Coordinates of C-alpha atoms and ligand atoms in Angstrom, one line a residue:
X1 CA 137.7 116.4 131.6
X2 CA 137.1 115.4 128.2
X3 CA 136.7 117.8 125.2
X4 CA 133.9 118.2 123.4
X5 CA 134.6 121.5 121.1
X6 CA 134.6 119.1 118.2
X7 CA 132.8 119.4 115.0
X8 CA 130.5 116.3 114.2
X9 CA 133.3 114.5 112.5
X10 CA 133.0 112.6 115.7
X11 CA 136.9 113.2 116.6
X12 CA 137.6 114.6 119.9
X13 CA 139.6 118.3 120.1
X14 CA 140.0 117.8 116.1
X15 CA 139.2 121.6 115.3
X16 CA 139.4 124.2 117.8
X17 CA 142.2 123.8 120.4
X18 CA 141.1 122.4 123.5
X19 CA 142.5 123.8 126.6
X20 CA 142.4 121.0 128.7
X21 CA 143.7 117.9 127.1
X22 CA 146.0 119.6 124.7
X23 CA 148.1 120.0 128.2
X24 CA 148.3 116.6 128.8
X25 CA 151.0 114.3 128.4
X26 CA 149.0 111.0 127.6
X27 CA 150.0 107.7 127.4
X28 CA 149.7 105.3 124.1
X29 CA 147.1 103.4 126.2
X30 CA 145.1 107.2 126.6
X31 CA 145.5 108.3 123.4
X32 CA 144.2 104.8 121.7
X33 CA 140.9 106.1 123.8
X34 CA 141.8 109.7 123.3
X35 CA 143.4 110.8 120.2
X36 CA 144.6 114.6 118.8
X37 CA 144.1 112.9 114.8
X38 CA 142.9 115.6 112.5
X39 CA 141.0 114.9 109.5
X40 CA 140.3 117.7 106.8
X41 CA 136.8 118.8 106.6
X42 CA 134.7 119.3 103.8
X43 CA 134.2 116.1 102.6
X44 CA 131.4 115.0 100.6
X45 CA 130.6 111.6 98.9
X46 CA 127.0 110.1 97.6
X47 CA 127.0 107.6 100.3
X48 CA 125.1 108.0 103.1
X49 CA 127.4 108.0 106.1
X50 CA 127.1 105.1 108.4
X51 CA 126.8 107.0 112.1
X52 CA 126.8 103.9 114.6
X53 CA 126.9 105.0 118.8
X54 CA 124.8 104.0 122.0
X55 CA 126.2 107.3 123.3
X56 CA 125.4 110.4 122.2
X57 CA 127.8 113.0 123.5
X58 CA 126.5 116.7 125.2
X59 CA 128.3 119.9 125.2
X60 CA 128.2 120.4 128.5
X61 CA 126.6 118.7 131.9
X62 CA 124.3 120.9 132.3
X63 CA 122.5 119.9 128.6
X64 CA 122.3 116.0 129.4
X65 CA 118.7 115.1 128.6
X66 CA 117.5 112.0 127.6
X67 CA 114.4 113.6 125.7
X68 CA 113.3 110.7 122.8
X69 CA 112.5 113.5 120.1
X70 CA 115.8 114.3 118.8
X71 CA 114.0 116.6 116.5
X72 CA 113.2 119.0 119.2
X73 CA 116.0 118.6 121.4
X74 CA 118.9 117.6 119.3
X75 CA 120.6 114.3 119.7
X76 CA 120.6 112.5 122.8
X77 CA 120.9 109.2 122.7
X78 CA 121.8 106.0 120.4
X79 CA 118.6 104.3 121.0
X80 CA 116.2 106.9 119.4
X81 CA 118.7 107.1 116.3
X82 CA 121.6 108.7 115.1
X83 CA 121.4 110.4 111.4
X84 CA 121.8 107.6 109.4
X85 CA 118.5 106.6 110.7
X86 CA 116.7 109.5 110.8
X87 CA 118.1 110.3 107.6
X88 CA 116.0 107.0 106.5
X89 CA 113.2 107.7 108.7
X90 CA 113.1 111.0 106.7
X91 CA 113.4 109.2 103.5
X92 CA 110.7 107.0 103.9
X93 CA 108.1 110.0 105.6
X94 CA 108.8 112.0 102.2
X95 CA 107.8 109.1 100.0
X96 CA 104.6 108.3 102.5
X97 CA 103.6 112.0 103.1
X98 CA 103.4 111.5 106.5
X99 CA 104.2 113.6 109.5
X100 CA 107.0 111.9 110.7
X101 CA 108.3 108.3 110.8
X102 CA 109.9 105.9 113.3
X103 CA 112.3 102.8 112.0
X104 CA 112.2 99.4 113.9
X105 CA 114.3 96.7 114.0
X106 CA 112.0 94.6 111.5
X107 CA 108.0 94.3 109.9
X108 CA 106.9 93.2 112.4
X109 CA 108.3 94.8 115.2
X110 CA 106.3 97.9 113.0
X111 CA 103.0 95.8 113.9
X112 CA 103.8 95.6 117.6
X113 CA 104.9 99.3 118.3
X114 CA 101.9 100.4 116.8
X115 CA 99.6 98.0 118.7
X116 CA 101.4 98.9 122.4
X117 CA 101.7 103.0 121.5
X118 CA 97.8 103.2 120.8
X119 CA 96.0 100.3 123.1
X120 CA 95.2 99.7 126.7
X121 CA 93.4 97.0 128.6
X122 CA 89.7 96.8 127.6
X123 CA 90.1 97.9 124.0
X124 CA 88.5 96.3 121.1
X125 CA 90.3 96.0 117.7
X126 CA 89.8 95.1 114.4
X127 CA 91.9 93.2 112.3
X128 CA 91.4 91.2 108.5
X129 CA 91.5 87.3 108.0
X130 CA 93.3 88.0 105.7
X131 CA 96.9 89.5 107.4
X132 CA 100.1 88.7 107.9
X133 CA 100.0 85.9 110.4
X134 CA 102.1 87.0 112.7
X135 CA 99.8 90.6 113.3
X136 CA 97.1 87.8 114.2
X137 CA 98.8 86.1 116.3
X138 CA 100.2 88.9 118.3
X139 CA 96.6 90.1 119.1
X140 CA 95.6 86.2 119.9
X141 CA 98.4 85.3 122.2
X142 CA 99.7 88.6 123.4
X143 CA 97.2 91.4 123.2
X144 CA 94.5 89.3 125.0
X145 CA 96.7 88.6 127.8
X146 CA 97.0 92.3 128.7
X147 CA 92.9 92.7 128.1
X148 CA 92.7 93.6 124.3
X149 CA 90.4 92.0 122.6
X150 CA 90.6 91.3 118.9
X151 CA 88.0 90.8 116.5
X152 CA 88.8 89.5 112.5
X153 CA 86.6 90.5 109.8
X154 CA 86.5 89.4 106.2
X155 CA 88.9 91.2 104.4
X156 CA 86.6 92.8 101.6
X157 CA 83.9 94.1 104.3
X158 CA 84.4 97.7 103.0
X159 CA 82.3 100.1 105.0
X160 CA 79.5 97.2 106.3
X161 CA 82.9 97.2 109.0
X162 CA 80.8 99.7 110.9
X163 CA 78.8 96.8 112.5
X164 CA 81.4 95.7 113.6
X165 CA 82.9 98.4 115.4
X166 CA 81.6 98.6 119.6
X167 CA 82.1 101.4 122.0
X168 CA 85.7 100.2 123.1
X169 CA 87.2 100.0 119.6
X170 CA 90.1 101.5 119.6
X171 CA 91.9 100.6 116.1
X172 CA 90.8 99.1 112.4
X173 CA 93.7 97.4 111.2
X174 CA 94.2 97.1 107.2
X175 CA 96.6 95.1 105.2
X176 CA 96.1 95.9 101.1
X177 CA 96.4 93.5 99.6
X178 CA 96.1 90.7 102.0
X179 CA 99.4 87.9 103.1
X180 CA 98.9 85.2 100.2
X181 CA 95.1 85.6 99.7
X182 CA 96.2 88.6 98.3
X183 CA 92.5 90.6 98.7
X184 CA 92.2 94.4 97.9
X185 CA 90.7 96.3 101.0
X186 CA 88.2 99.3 100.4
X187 CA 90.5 101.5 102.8
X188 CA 88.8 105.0 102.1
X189 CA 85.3 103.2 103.2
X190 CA 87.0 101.4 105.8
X191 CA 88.2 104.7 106.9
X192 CA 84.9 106.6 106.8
X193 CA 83.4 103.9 109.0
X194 CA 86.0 103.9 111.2
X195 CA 86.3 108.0 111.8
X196 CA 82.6 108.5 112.0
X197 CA 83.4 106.7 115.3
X198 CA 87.0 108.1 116.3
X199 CA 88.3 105.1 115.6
X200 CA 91.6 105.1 114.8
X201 CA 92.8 102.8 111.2
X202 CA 96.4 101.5 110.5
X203 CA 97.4 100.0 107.4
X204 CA 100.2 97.5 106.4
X205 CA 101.3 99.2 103.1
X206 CA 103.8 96.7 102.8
X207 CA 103.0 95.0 99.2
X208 CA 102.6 99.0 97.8
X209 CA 106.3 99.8 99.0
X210 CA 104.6 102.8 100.1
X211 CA 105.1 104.0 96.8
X212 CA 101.7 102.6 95.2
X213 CA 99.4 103.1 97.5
X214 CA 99.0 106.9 98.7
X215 CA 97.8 106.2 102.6
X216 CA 97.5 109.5 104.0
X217 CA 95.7 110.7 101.2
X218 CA 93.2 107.7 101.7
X219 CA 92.7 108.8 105.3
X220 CA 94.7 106.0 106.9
X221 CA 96.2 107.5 110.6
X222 CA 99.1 104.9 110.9
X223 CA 101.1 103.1 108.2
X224 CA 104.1 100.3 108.5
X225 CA 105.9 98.8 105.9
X226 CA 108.3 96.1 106.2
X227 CA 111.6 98.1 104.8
X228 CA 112.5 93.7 104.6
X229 CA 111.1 94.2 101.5
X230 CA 111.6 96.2 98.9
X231 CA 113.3 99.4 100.4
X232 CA 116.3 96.6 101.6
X233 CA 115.7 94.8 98.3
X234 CA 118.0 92.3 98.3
X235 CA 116.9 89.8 101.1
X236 CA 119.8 90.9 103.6
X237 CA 118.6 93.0 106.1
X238 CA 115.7 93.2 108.3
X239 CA 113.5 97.0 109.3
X240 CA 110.1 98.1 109.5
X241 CA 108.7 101.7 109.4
X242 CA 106.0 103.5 111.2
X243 CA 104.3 106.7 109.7
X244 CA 102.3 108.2 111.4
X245 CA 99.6 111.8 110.4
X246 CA 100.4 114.0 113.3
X247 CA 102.0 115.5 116.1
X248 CA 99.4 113.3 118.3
X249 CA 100.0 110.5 117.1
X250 CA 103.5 110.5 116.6
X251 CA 104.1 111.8 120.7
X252 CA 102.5 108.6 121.4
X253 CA 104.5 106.1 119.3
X254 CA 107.7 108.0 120.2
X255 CA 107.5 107.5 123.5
X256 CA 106.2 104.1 123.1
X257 CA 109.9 103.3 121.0
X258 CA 112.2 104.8 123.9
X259 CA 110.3 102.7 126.5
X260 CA 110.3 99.2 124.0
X261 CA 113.6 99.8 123.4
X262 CA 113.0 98.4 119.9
X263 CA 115.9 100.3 118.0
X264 CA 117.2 99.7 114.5
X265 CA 121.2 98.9 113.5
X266 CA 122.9 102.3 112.3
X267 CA 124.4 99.8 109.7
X268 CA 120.7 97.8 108.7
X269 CA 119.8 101.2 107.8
X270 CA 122.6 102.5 105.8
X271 CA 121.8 99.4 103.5
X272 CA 118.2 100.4 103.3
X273 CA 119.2 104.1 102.2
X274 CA 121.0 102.2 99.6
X275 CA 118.5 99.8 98.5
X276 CA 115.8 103.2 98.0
X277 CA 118.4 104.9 95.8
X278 CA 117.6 101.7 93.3
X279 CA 113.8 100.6 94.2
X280 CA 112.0 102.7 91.3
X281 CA 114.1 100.5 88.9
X282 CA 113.7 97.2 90.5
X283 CA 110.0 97.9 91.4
X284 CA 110.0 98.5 87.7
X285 CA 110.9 95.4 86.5
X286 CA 109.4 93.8 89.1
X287 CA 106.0 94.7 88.1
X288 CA 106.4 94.4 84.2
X289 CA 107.8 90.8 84.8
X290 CA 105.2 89.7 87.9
X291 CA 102.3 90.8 85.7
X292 CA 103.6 89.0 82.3
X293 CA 104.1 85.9 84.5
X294 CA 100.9 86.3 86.0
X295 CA 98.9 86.6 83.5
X296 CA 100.6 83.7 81.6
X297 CA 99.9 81.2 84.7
X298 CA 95.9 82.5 84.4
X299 CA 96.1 81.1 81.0
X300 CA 96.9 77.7 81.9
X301 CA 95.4 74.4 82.3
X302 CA 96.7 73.3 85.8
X303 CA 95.9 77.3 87.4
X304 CA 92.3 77.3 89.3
X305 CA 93.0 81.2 89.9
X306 CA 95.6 83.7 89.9
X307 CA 95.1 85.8 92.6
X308 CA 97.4 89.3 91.7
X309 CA 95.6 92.2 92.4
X310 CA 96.6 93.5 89.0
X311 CA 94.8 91.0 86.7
X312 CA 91.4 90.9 85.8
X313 CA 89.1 88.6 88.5
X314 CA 91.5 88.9 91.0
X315 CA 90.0 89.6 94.8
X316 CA 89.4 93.4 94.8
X317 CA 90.9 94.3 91.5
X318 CA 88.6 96.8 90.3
X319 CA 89.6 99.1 93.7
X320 CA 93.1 98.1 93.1
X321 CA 92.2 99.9 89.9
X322 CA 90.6 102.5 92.0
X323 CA 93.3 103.1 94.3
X324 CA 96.8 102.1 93.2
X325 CA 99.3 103.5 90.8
X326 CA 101.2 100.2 90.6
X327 CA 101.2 96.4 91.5
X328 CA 104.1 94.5 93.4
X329 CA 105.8 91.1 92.5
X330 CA 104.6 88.9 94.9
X331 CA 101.1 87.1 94.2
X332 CA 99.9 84.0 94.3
X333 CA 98.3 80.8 92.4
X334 CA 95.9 78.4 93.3
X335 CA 96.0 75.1 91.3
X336 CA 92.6 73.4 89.7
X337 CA 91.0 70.8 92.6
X338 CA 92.7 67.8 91.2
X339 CA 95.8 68.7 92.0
X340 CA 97.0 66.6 95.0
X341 CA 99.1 68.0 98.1
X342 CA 101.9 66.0 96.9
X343 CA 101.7 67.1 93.6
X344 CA 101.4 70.5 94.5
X345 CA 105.1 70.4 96.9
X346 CA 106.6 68.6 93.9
X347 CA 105.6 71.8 91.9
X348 CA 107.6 73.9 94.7
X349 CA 110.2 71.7 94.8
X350 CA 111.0 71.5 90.8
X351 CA 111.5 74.9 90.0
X352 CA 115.1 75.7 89.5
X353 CA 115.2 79.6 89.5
X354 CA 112.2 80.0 91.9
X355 CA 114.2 79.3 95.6
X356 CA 111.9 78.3 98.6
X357 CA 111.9 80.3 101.3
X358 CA 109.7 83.2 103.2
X359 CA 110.0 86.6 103.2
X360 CA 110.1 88.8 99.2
X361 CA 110.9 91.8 97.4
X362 CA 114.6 90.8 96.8
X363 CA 116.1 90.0 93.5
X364 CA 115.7 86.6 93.3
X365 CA 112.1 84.6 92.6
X366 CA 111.0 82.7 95.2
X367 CA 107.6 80.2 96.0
X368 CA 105.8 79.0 99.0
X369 CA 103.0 76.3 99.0
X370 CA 100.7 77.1 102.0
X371 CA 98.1 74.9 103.7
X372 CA 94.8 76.8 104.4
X373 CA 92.4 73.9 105.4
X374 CA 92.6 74.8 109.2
X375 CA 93.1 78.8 108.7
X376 CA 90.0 80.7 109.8
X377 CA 88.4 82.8 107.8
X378 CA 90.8 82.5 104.6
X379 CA 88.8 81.4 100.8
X380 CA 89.1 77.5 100.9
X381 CA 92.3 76.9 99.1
X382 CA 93.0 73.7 101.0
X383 CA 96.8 73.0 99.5
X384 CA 96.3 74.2 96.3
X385 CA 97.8 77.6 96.8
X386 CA 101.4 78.7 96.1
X387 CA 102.7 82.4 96.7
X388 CA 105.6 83.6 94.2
X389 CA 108.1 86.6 94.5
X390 CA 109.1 87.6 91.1
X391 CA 112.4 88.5 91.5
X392 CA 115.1 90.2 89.0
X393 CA 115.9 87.4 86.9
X394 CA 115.1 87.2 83.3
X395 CA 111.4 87.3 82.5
X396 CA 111.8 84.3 79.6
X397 CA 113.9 82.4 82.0
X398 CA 111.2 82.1 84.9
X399 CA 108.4 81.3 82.5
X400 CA 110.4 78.4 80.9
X401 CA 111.4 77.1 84.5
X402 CA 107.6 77.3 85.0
X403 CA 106.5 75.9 82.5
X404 CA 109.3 72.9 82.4
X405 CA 108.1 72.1 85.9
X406 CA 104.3 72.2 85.1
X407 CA 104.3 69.9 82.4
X408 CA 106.6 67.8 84.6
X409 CA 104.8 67.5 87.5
X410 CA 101.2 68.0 86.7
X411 CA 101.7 67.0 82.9
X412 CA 98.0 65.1 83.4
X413 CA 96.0 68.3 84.0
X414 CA 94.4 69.0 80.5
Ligands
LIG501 C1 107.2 90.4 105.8 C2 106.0 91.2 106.2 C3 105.9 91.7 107.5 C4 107.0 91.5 108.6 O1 108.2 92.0 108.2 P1 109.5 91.4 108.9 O2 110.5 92.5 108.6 O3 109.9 90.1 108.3 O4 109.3 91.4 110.4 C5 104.8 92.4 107.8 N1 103.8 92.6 106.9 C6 103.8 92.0 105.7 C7 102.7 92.2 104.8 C8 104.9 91.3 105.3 O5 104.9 90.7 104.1

């Protein structure tokens, strides 16, 4: 018989005597299992603790229940969080305004919950050219083989969406701005279309943190953000979020989570908790350094085009004006027609500060040459395209290293 008078320090029998086991002569090999260690109470620190467990313990047999909304029935099991994540999932549902939030082990584990909690076979959905690739390609490959069918419309449709929409559309998605082509949706007319026909609209508010672009309040039903990014901040964990309006909604997704399976690490999200207690500082920076950067590149002779939705010209900037209260570091360039393929990887590859790889919102700069000749739907770019995360480094430092490798490499462009 185990005892389970214990407060939530987590020790067995460590407060109130325990009638049972306190009896018991145990052996080493018990008590390594079973211990009578007391710790004082009381404490406090700043950190958030880490809880880790797959089992969740009950008072008593009759209370065992393996409900999924530990909100309403108390803790049950490991899988739909122990406190360190709700604590997050809290965290991140204050800052959105939602009604509640569920973590996931990554972005775009987000993007799939969301797609199996609120679709069935022979439902249409909406999604922009302009997303993440890995969203499309989830509806292309896997959505259509269980009878969803997926329709992609250009990013900056705005409320002309509506003839788009049929009788089985179930969901709008929206990603603000757009992956690398970086395009500012009309969300609130995107919205309007969409509810005029109870249709329901998700957004990836990614690129806003959630911070800078106030969904609910826009009329959005469903947000994710990939906490990858800058809630983890410094390019060592991976976590997603879902938000979601109301009790409807969030019954669905719940139960959608328990029967996925998809849960987050205790320990991913004790590192998240951290990197929030810092992201109004780095966003900061970020967005001071991203936008000097930025506009400098627009200024020069090799640069077709900055596309940051910040700077004047850029896809959708005067509803970023609209809308936002703040612009990200990651944005992209798109070199004049000269410049060759080759050219344009030699670019990526000289840069010293700026590392290649994907993923952002850490604190170090990174850059990614894309390729969109064969990608459907997306402004013809061809190779001339490169995405950059501004990270933390000094401002000066990155411009020189741009500059530097400019003149280097594409020294010919006048
Ligand atoms: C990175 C990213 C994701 C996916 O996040 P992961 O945590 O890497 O799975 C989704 N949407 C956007 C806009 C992203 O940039």
């Amino acid at each position: 018989m185990l005892c389970l008078q214990g407060p939530s320090t987590g020790l067995l029998c460590d407060a109130v005597p325990c009638p049972y086991n306190s009896a018991m002569a145990k052996s080493w090999k018990t008590r390594l299992v079973h211990s009578d260690v007391q710790v004082p109470e009381g404490y406090r620190s700043l950190a958030s603790p880490v809880f880790r467990g797959s089992t969740t313990l009950f008072p008593d047999a009759a209370s065992v229940d393996d409900s999924w909304d530990q909100h309403e029935v108390g803790y049950t099991y490991g899988l739909y969080g122990t406190p360190t994540t709700l604590e997050l999932a809290g965290k991140i549902c204050e800052l959105e305004e939602g009604h509640r939030t569920i973590i996931t082990p990554g972005g775009q584990g987000a993007i799939s919950l969301i797609n199996l909690a609120f679709l069935k076979s022979g439902d249409h959905i909406l999604i922009p050219e302009s997303v993440y690739t890995p969203n499309r390609k989830l509806a292309y490959h896997v959505l259509r083989r269980f009878g969803v069918e997926t329709g992609f419309y250009p990013p900056e449709i705005g409320g002309e969406i509506k003839e788009m929409l049929r009788e089985n559309t179930r969901l709008v998605w929206c990603e603000s701005p757009g992956s690398i082509t970086m395009e500012v949706q009309d969300v609130p007319a995107i919205v309007e279309a969409a509810h005029a026909r109870g249709v329901l609209v998700a957004l990836d508010n990614t690129w806003a943190a959630g911070v800078y672009f106030d969904a609910f309040a826009h009329g959005v039903d469903i947000t994710m953000q990939a906490l990858t990014k800058y809630v983890g901040g410094h390019s060592d964990l991976l976590m997603g979020s879902v938000t979601v309006k109301d009790p409807k909604l969030y019954r669905q997704l719940g139960a959608t989570q328990q029967l996925l399976g998809s849960a987050a690490s205790p320990d991913d999200c004790s590192l998240a908790l951290r990197g929030m207690r810092t992201m109004a500082v780095r966003l900061k920076h970020i967005e001071a350094s991203a936008l000097q950067i930025a506009r400098w590149l627009a200024g020069r002779p090799e640069i077709e085009r900055v596309l940051h939705p910040a700077v004047e010209g850029s896809p959708g900037h005067e509803i970023w004006k609209r809308d936002f209260t703040g612009s990200a570091g990651v944005f992209s360039v798109v070199f004049k027609p000269d410049a060759t393929k080759a050219e344009v990887l030699a670019f990526v590859d000289g840069l010293e500060l700026f590392e290649i790889g994907y993923s952002w919102g850490g604190v170090t700069s990174l850059a990614v040459a894309y390729d969109f000749h064969r990608s459907k739907g997306r402004p013809d770019y061809g190779h001339r395209i490169v995405r950059l995360n501004v990270g933390l480094e000094d401002t000066e430092d990155l411009l020189e290293d741009l500059d530097r490798c400019l003149r280097r490499v594409m020294g010919r462009m006048k």
